[in-house]
PDB file of N, CA and C in Angstrom:
ATOM      1  N   MET A   6       3.727 -21.642 -11.581  1.00 57.00           N
ATOM      2  CA  MET A   6       2.785 -21.439 -12.294  1.00 57.00           C
ATOM      3  C   MET A   6       3.306 -20.549 -13.296  1.00 57.00           C
ATOM      4  N   LYS A   7       2.342 -20.510 -14.760  1.00 63.00           N
ATOM      5  CA  LYS A   7       3.345 -19.753 -15.691  1.00 63.00           C
ATOM      6  C   LYS A   7       2.611 -18.551 -15.933  1.00 63.00           C
ATOM      7  N   SER A   8       3.160 -17.470 -16.242  1.00 64.00           N
ATOM      8  CA  SER A   8       2.816 -15.945 -16.551  1.00 64.00           C
ATOM      9  C   SER A   8       1.502 -16.363 -17.081  1.00 64.00           C
ATOM     10  N   LYS A   9       1.008 -17.153 -18.139  1.00 68.00           N
ATOM     11  CA  LYS A   9      -0.325 -16.781 -18.749  1.00 68.00           C
ATOM     12  C   LYS A   9      -1.138 -17.463 -17.589  1.00 68.00           C
ATOM     13  N   ASP A  10      -0.935 -18.367 -16.861  1.00 74.00           N
ATOM     14  CA  ASP A  10      -1.925 -18.935 -15.735  1.00 74.00           C
ATOM     15  C   ASP A  10      -2.207 -17.803 -14.991  1.00 74.00           C
ATOM     16  N   ILE A  11      -1.169 -17.234 -14.290  1.00 74.00           N
ATOM     17  CA  ILE A  11      -0.949 -16.061 -13.318  1.00 74.00           C
ATOM     18  C   ILE A  11      -1.911 -15.091 -13.897  1.00 74.00           C
ATOM     19  N   ASN A  12      -2.017 -14.550 -15.143  1.00 76.00           N
ATOM     20  CA  ASN A  12      -2.453 -13.433 -15.980  1.00 76.00           C
ATOM     21  C   ASN A  12      -3.973 -13.861 -15.785  1.00 76.00           C
ATOM     22  N   ASP A  13      -4.733 -15.334 -16.352  1.00 80.00           N
ATOM     23  CA  ASP A  13      -5.897 -15.796 -16.266  1.00 80.00           C
ATOM     24  C   ASP A  13      -6.132 -15.459 -14.764  1.00 80.00           C
ATOM     25  N   LEU A  14      -5.279 -15.982 -13.837  1.00 79.00           N
ATOM     26  CA  LEU A  14      -6.050 -15.753 -12.592  1.00 79.00           C
ATOM     27  C   LEU A  14      -6.284 -14.070 -12.033  1.00 79.00           C
ATOM     28  N   ARG A  15      -5.519 -13.403 -12.482  1.00 79.00           N
ATOM     29  CA  ARG A  15      -5.788 -12.236 -12.147  1.00 79.00           C
ATOM     30  C   ARG A  15      -7.136 -11.377 -12.539  1.00 79.00           C
ATOM     31  N   GLU A  16      -7.187 -11.955 -13.907  1.00 79.00           N
ATOM     32  CA  GLU A  16      -8.091 -11.338 -14.690  1.00 79.00           C
ATOM     33  C   GLU A  16      -9.787 -11.985 -13.860  1.00 79.00           C
ATOM     34  N   ALA A  17      -9.406 -13.401 -13.161  1.00 80.00           N
ATOM     35  CA  ALA A  17     -10.482 -13.749 -12.920  1.00 80.00           C
ATOM     36  C   ALA A  17     -10.691 -13.275 -11.333  1.00 80.00           C
ATOM     37  N   ILE A  18      -9.463 -12.378 -10.769  1.00 79.00           N
ATOM     38  CA  ILE A  18      -9.932 -11.776  -9.649  1.00 79.00           C
ATOM     39  C   ILE A  18     -10.517 -10.414  -9.692  1.00 79.00           C
ATOM     40  N   VAL A  19      -9.740  -9.914 -10.634  1.00 79.00           N
ATOM     41  CA  VAL A  19     -10.029  -8.318 -10.814  1.00 79.00           C
ATOM     42  C   VAL A  19     -11.680  -8.081 -11.541  1.00 79.00           C
ATOM     43  N   ALA A  20     -12.057  -8.985 -12.148  1.00 81.00           N
ATOM     44  CA  ALA A  20     -13.523  -9.015 -12.892  1.00 81.00           C
ATOM     45  C   ALA A  20     -14.624  -8.874 -11.903  1.00 81.00           C
ATOM     46  N   PRO A  21     -14.219  -9.904 -10.722  1.00 81.00           N
ATOM     47  CA  PRO A  21     -15.470  -9.762  -9.929  1.00 81.00           C
ATOM     48  C   PRO A  21     -15.276  -8.421  -8.940  1.00 81.00           C
ATOM     49  N   HIS A  22     -14.355  -7.983  -8.775  1.00 78.00           N
ATOM     50  CA  HIS A  22     -13.825  -6.636  -7.871  1.00 78.00           C
ATOM     51  C   HIS A  22     -14.471  -5.421  -8.883  1.00 78.00           C
ATOM     52  N   GLN A  23     -14.827  -5.416  -9.968  1.00 80.00           N
ATOM     53  CA  GLN A  23     -14.959  -4.204 -10.721  1.00 80.00           C
ATOM     54  C   GLN A  23     -16.717  -4.425 -10.878  1.00 80.00           C
ATOM     55  N   SER A  24     -17.126  -5.558 -10.618  1.00 84.00           N
ATOM     56  CA  SER A  24     -18.251  -5.830 -10.372  1.00 84.00           C
ATOM     57  C   SER A  24     -19.360  -5.566  -9.217  1.00 84.00           C
ATOM     58  N   GLY A  25     -18.014  -5.181  -8.462  1.00 85.00           N
ATOM     59  CA  GLY A  25     -18.825  -4.519  -6.903  1.00 85.00           C
ATOM     60  C   GLY A  25     -18.450  -5.722  -5.714  1.00 85.00           C
ATOM     61  N   LYS A  26     -18.255  -6.704  -6.159  1.00 84.00           N
ATOM     62  CA  LYS A  26     -17.733  -7.813  -5.008  1.00 84.00           C
ATOM     63  C   LYS A  26     -16.573  -7.308  -3.998  1.00 84.00           C
ATOM     64  N   GLY A  27     -16.361  -7.804  -2.787  1.00 82.00           N
ATOM     65  CA  GLY A  27     -15.394  -7.431  -1.844  1.00 82.00           C
ATOM     66  C   GLY A  27     -14.171  -8.634  -2.004  1.00 82.00           C
ATOM     67  N   TYR A  28     -12.962  -8.109  -1.570  1.00 77.00           N
ATOM     68  CA  TYR A  28     -12.013  -9.098  -1.414  1.00 77.00           C
ATOM     69  C   TYR A  28     -11.939 -10.202  -0.740  1.00 77.00           C
ATOM     70  N   LYS A  29     -12.815 -10.139   0.466  1.00 81.00           N
ATOM     71  CA  LYS A  29     -13.147 -11.270   1.226  1.00 81.00           C
ATOM     72  C   LYS A  29     -13.919 -12.169   0.969  1.00 81.00           C
ATOM     73  N   VAL A  30     -14.874 -11.628  -0.064  1.00 85.00           N
ATOM     74  CA  VAL A  30     -16.032 -12.336  -0.862  1.00 85.00           C
ATOM     75  C   VAL A  30     -15.555 -13.327  -1.912  1.00 85.00           C
ATOM     76  N   ILE A  31     -14.479 -12.528  -2.531  1.00 82.00           N
ATOM     77  CA  ILE A  31     -13.939 -13.142  -3.612  1.00 82.00           C
ATOM     78  C   ILE A  31     -12.533 -14.158  -3.007  1.00 82.00           C
ATOM     79  N   SER A  32     -12.076 -14.055  -2.398  1.00 82.00           N
ATOM     80  CA  SER A  32     -11.081 -14.621  -1.452  1.00 82.00           C
ATOM     81  C   SER A  32     -11.580 -16.232  -1.140  1.00 82.00           C
ATOM     82  N   LYS A  33     -12.883 -16.030  -0.675  1.00 86.00           N
ATOM     83  CA  LYS A  33     -13.804 -17.619  -0.341  1.00 86.00           C
ATOM     84  C   LYS A  33     -14.073 -18.285  -1.611  1.00 86.00           C
ATOM     85  N   GLN A  34     -14.586 -17.171  -2.317  1.00 85.00           N
ATOM     86  CA  GLN A  34     -14.951 -18.176  -3.986  1.00 85.00           C
ATOM     87  C   GLN A  34     -13.649 -18.818  -4.381  1.00 85.00           C
ATOM     88  N   SER A  35     -12.666 -18.317  -4.609  1.00 82.00           N
ATOM     89  CA  SER A  35     -11.691 -18.620  -5.455  1.00 82.00           C
ATOM     90  C   SER A  35     -10.561 -19.109  -4.527  1.00 82.00           C
ATOM     91  N   GLU A  36     -10.296 -19.571  -3.241  1.00 86.00           N
ATOM     92  CA  GLU A  36      -9.654 -19.984  -2.278  1.00 86.00           C
ATOM     93  C   GLU A  36      -8.213 -19.603  -2.329  1.00 86.00           C
ATOM     94  N   ILE A  37      -7.864 -18.251  -2.710  1.00 83.00           N
ATOM     95  CA  ILE A  37      -6.952 -17.758  -2.819  1.00 83.00           C
ATOM     96  C   ILE A  37      -6.757 -16.588  -1.552  1.00 83.00           C
ATOM     97  N   ASP A  38      -5.654 -16.693  -1.060  1.00 84.00           N
ATOM     98  CA  ASP A  38      -5.507 -15.246   0.332  1.00 84.00           C
ATOM     99  C   ASP A  38      -5.807 -14.605   0.012  1.00 84.00           C
ATOM    100  N   HIS A  39      -6.524 -13.700   0.896  1.00 79.00           N
ATOM    101  CA  HIS A  39      -7.261 -12.497   1.133  1.00 79.00           C
ATOM    102  C   HIS A  39      -6.096 -11.306   0.632  1.00 79.00           C
ATOM    103  N   SER A  40      -4.985 -11.448   1.157  1.00 80.00           N
ATOM    104  CA  SER A  40      -3.878 -10.477   0.840  1.00 80.00           C
ATOM    105  C   SER A  40      -3.362 -10.191  -0.367  1.00 80.00           C
ATOM    106  N   VAL A  41      -3.707 -11.548  -1.160  1.00 79.00           N
ATOM    107  CA  VAL A  41      -3.352 -11.946  -2.875  1.00 79.00           C
ATOM    108  C   VAL A  41      -4.406 -10.980  -3.268  1.00 79.00           C
ATOM    109  N   ILE A  42      -5.554 -11.387  -2.929  1.00 77.00           N
ATOM    110  CA  ILE A  42      -6.720 -10.659  -3.468  1.00 77.00           C
ATOM    111  C   ILE A  42      -6.527  -8.657  -3.730  1.00 77.00           C
ATOM    112  N   TYR A  43      -6.418  -8.409  -2.583  1.00 74.00           N
ATOM    113  CA  TYR A  43      -6.244  -7.080  -1.967  1.00 74.00           C
ATOM    114  C   TYR A  43      -5.280  -6.609  -2.935  1.00 74.00           C
ATOM    115  N   LYS A  44      -4.109  -7.110  -2.662  1.00 74.00           N
ATOM    116  CA  LYS A  44      -3.202  -6.531  -3.765  1.00 74.00           C
ATOM    117  C   LYS A  44      -3.460  -6.513  -5.318  1.00 74.00           C
ATOM    118  N   TRP A  45      -4.440  -7.522  -5.874  1.00 70.00           N
ATOM    119  CA  TRP A  45      -4.567  -7.470  -7.227  1.00 70.00           C
ATOM    120  C   TRP A  45      -5.707  -6.959  -7.505  1.00 70.00           C
ATOM    121  N   LYS A  46      -6.601  -6.445  -6.488  1.00 63.00           N
ATOM    122  CA  LYS A  46      -7.744  -5.957  -7.027  1.00 63.00           C
ATOM    123  C   LYS A  46      -8.084  -4.754  -7.487  1.00 63.00           C
ATOM    124  N   THR A  47      -7.128  -3.796  -7.636  1.00 60.00           N
ATOM    125  CA  THR A  47      -6.930  -2.784  -8.624  1.00 60.00           C
ATOM    126  C   THR A  47      -5.676  -3.366  -9.742  1.00 60.00           C
ATOM    127  N   PRO A  48      -6.533  -2.841 -11.414  1.00 57.00           N
ATOM    128  CA  PRO A  48      -5.880  -3.414 -12.351  1.00 57.00           C
ATOM    129  C   PRO A  48      -4.170  -2.744 -12.375  1.00 57.00           C
ATOM    130  N   LYS A  49      -3.370  -3.612 -12.612  1.00 58.00           N
ATOM    131  CA  LYS A  49      -1.868  -3.075 -13.009  1.00 58.00           C
ATOM    132  C   LYS A  49      -1.195  -2.869 -11.794  1.00 58.00           C
ATOM    133  N   THR A  50      -1.941  -3.126 -10.413  1.00 55.00           N
ATOM    134  CA  THR A  50      -1.038  -3.207  -9.142  1.00 55.00           C
ATOM    135  C   THR A  50      -0.541  -4.575  -8.205  1.00 55.00           C
ATOM    136  N   TYR A  51      -0.106  -5.443  -9.565  1.00 56.00           N
ATOM    137  CA  TYR A  51       0.242  -6.517  -8.829  1.00 56.00           C
ATOM    138  C   TYR A  51       2.269  -6.603  -9.027  1.00 56.00           C
ATOM    139  N   THR A  52       2.574  -5.687  -9.354  1.00 57.00           N
ATOM    140  CA  THR A  52       4.008  -6.052  -9.123  1.00 57.00           C
ATOM    141  C   THR A  52       4.518  -5.976  -7.536  1.00 57.00           C
ATOM    142  N   LYS A  53       5.737  -6.032  -7.769  1.00 59.00           N
ATOM    143  CA  LYS A  53       6.133  -5.678  -6.360  1.00 59.00           C
ATOM    144  C   LYS A  53       6.764  -4.586  -6.149  1.00 59.00           C
ATOM    145  N   LEU A  54       7.038  -3.824  -5.267  1.00 58.00           N
ATOM    146  CA  LEU A  54       7.638  -2.636  -5.071  1.00 58.00           C
ATOM    147  C   LEU A  54       9.003  -2.808  -4.665  1.00 58.00           C
ATOM    148  N   SER A  55       9.995  -1.981  -5.265  1.00 65.00           N
ATOM    149  CA  SER A  55      11.381  -2.182  -4.768  1.00 65.00           C
ATOM    150  C   SER A  55      11.152  -0.981  -3.620  1.00 65.00           C
ATOM    151  N   GLY A  56      12.420  -1.559  -2.520  1.00 71.00           N
ATOM    152  CA  GLY A  56      12.785  -0.541  -2.065  1.00 71.00           C
ATOM    153  C   GLY A  56      11.795  -0.541  -0.362  1.00 71.00           C
ATOM    154  N   GLY A  57      12.448   0.111   0.412  1.00 72.00           N
ATOM    155  CA  GLY A  57      11.950   0.079   1.892  1.00 72.00           C
ATOM    156  C   GLY A  57      10.764   1.409   1.611  1.00 72.00           C
ATOM    157  N   PRO A  58       9.985   1.379   2.833  1.00 70.00           N
ATOM    158  CA  PRO A  58       8.914   2.491   3.066  1.00 70.00           C
ATOM    159  C   PRO A  58       9.703   3.863   3.292  1.00 70.00           C
ATOM    160  N   SER A  59       9.010   4.922   2.845  1.00 72.00           N
ATOM    161  CA  SER A  59       9.696   5.844   3.211  1.00 72.00           C
ATOM    162  C   SER A  59       9.980   6.359   4.581  1.00 72.00           C
ATOM    163  N   LYS A  60      10.948   7.169   4.769  1.00 80.00           N
ATOM    164  CA  LYS A  60      11.333   7.614   6.139  1.00 80.00           C
ATOM    165  C   LYS A  60      10.619   8.104   7.048  1.00 80.00           C
ATOM    166  N   PHE A  61      10.224   8.981   6.622  1.00 84.00           N
ATOM    167  CA  PHE A  61       9.015   9.560   7.307  1.00 84.00           C
ATOM    168  C   PHE A  61       7.704   9.702   6.716  1.00 84.00           C
ATOM    169  N   THR A  62       6.704   9.440   7.478  1.00 83.00           N
ATOM    170  CA  THR A  62       5.303   9.921   6.932  1.00 83.00           C
ATOM    171  C   THR A  62       4.764  10.912   6.828  1.00 83.00           C
ATOM    172  N   PRO A  63       3.778  11.090   6.080  1.00 85.00           N
ATOM    173  CA  PRO A  63       3.303  12.658   5.897  1.00 85.00           C
ATOM    174  C   PRO A  63       2.485  13.055   7.405  1.00 85.00           C
ATOM    175  N   GLY A  64       2.273  12.512   7.848  1.00 89.00           N
ATOM    176  CA  GLY A  64       1.857  12.690   9.225  1.00 89.00           C
ATOM    177  C   GLY A  64       3.013  12.970  10.228  1.00 89.00           C
ATOM    178  N   SER A  65       4.196  12.048  10.021  1.00 89.00           N
ATOM    179  CA  SER A  65       5.350  12.527  10.909  1.00 89.00           C
ATOM    180  C   SER A  65       5.949  13.683  10.374  1.00 89.00           C
ATOM    181  N   ASP A  66       5.558  14.134   9.189  1.00 89.00           N
ATOM    182  CA  ASP A  66       6.506  15.433   8.637  1.00 89.00           C
ATOM    183  C   ASP A  66       5.418  16.728   9.431  1.00 89.00           C
ATOM    184  N   ARG A  67       4.161  16.353   9.365  1.00 91.00           N
ATOM    185  CA  ARG A  67       3.505  17.677   9.981  1.00 91.00           C
ATOM    186  C   ARG A  67       3.680  17.593  11.318  1.00 91.00           C
ATOM    187  N   LEU A  68       3.884  16.526  12.086  1.00 91.00           N
ATOM    188  CA  LEU A  68       4.195  16.889  13.495  1.00 91.00           C
ATOM    189  C   LEU A  68       5.442  17.120  13.826  1.00 91.00           C
ATOM    190  N   MET A  69       6.641  17.069  12.974  1.00 88.00           N
ATOM    191  CA  MET A  69       7.633  17.933  12.961  1.00 88.00           C
ATOM    192  C   MET A  69       7.857  19.179  12.934  1.00 88.00           C
ATOM    193  N   LEU A  70       6.901  19.864  11.864  1.00 88.00           N
ATOM    194  CA  LEU A  70       6.732  21.032  11.427  1.00 88.00           C
ATOM    195  C   LEU A  70       6.044  21.804  12.455  1.00 88.00           C
ATOM    196  N   ARG A  71       5.221  20.913  13.192  1.00 88.00           N
ATOM    197  CA  ARG A  71       4.218  21.638  14.154  1.00 88.00           C
ATOM    198  C   ARG A  71       4.962  21.871  15.377  1.00 88.00           C
ATOM    199  N   GLU A  72       5.793  20.787  15.856  1.00 86.00           N
ATOM    200  CA  GLU A  72       7.007  20.957  16.829  1.00 86.00           C
ATOM    201  C   GLU A  72       7.832  22.298  16.683  1.00 86.00           C
ATOM    202  N   ILE A  73       8.432  22.236  15.317  1.00 83.00           N
ATOM    203  CA  ILE A  73       9.370  23.205  15.349  1.00 83.00           C
ATOM    204  C   ILE A  73       9.068  24.649  15.288  1.00 83.00           C
ATOM    205  N   ALA A  74       7.481  24.681  14.942  1.00 84.00           N
ATOM    206  CA  ALA A  74       6.945  26.062  14.780  1.00 84.00           C
ATOM    207  C   ALA A  74       6.677  26.420  16.181  1.00 84.00           C
ATOM    208  N   THR A  75       6.033  25.842  17.087  1.00 85.00           N
ATOM    209  CA  THR A  75       5.687  25.902  18.400  1.00 85.00           C
ATOM    210  C   THR A  75       7.008  26.374  19.559  1.00 85.00           C
ATOM    211  N   ASN A  76       7.891  25.618  18.942  1.00 80.00           N
ATOM    212  CA  ASN A  76       9.420  25.357  19.617  1.00 80.00           C
ATOM    213  C   ASN A  76      10.598  25.752  19.069  1.00 80.00           C
ATOM    214  N   ASN A  77      10.768  26.786  18.646  1.00 71.00           N
ATOM    215  CA  ASN A  77      11.761  27.528  17.760  1.00 71.00           C
ATOM    216  C   ASN A  77      13.026  27.135  18.352  1.00 71.00           C
ATOM    217  N   ARG A  78      13.297  26.881  19.604  1.00 72.00           N
ATOM    218  CA  ARG A  78      14.484  26.212  20.048  1.00 72.00           C
ATOM    219  C   ARG A  78      14.816  25.031  19.825  1.00 72.00           C
ATOM    220  N   THR A  79      14.174  24.204  19.305  1.00 60.00           N
ATOM    221  CA  THR A  79      14.188  22.655  18.850  1.00 60.00           C
ATOM    222  C   THR A  79      15.296  22.696  17.998  1.00 60.00           C
ATOM    223  N   LEU A  80      14.999  23.600  16.869  1.00 60.00           N
ATOM    224  CA  LEU A  80      15.720  23.656  15.821  1.00 60.00           C
ATOM    225  C   LEU A  80      17.203  24.019  16.124  1.00 60.00           C
ATOM    226  N   THR A  81      17.275  25.203  16.599  1.00 62.00           N
ATOM    227  CA  THR A  81      18.520  25.945  16.987  1.00 62.00           C
ATOM    228  C   THR A  81      19.334  25.277  17.574  1.00 62.00           C
ATOM    229  N   ASP A  82      18.987  24.585  18.843  1.00 58.00           N
ATOM    230  CA  ASP A  82      19.469  23.525  19.821  1.00 58.00           C
ATOM    231  C   ASP A  82      20.527  22.179  18.946  1.00 58.00           C
ATOM    232  N   THR A  83      19.572  21.850  17.896  1.00 59.00           N
ATOM    233  CA  THR A  83      20.503  20.667  17.320  1.00 59.00           C
ATOM    234  C   THR A  83      21.117  21.038  16.093  1.00 59.00           C
ATOM    235  N   THR A  84      20.826  22.351  15.440  1.00 56.00           N
ATOM    236  CA  THR A  84      21.987  22.826  14.221  1.00 56.00           C
ATOM    237  C   THR A  84      23.169  23.349  15.020  1.00 56.00           C
ATOM    238  N   LEU A  85      23.341  23.847  16.060  1.00 54.00           N
ATOM    239  CA  LEU A  85      24.046  24.523  17.148  1.00 54.00           C
ATOM    240  C   LEU A  85      25.272  23.182  17.244  1.00 54.00           C
ATOM    241  N   SER A  86      24.660  22.358  17.647  1.00 51.00           N
ATOM    242  CA  SER A  86      25.307  21.320  18.554  1.00 51.00           C
ATOM    243  C   SER A  86      26.210  20.352  17.528  1.00 51.00           C
TER     244      SER A  86
END
């Protein structure tokens, strides 16, 4: 597909989403996989993201901080050895 065709297709997908249709309904109507619809449904989010996911999620960060706050020896044991 040429980029103009992809842009036209993307506009045809984003327009129904903005009018209130869900990505599964749009997927059935346009016969395109729902993961592509889900990725394109917000404007300008169709480029691939480079790099891997972050090493720690915000939830795991909070869990580690809570563990360190409740058990201070956890931090000192690992830093001394």
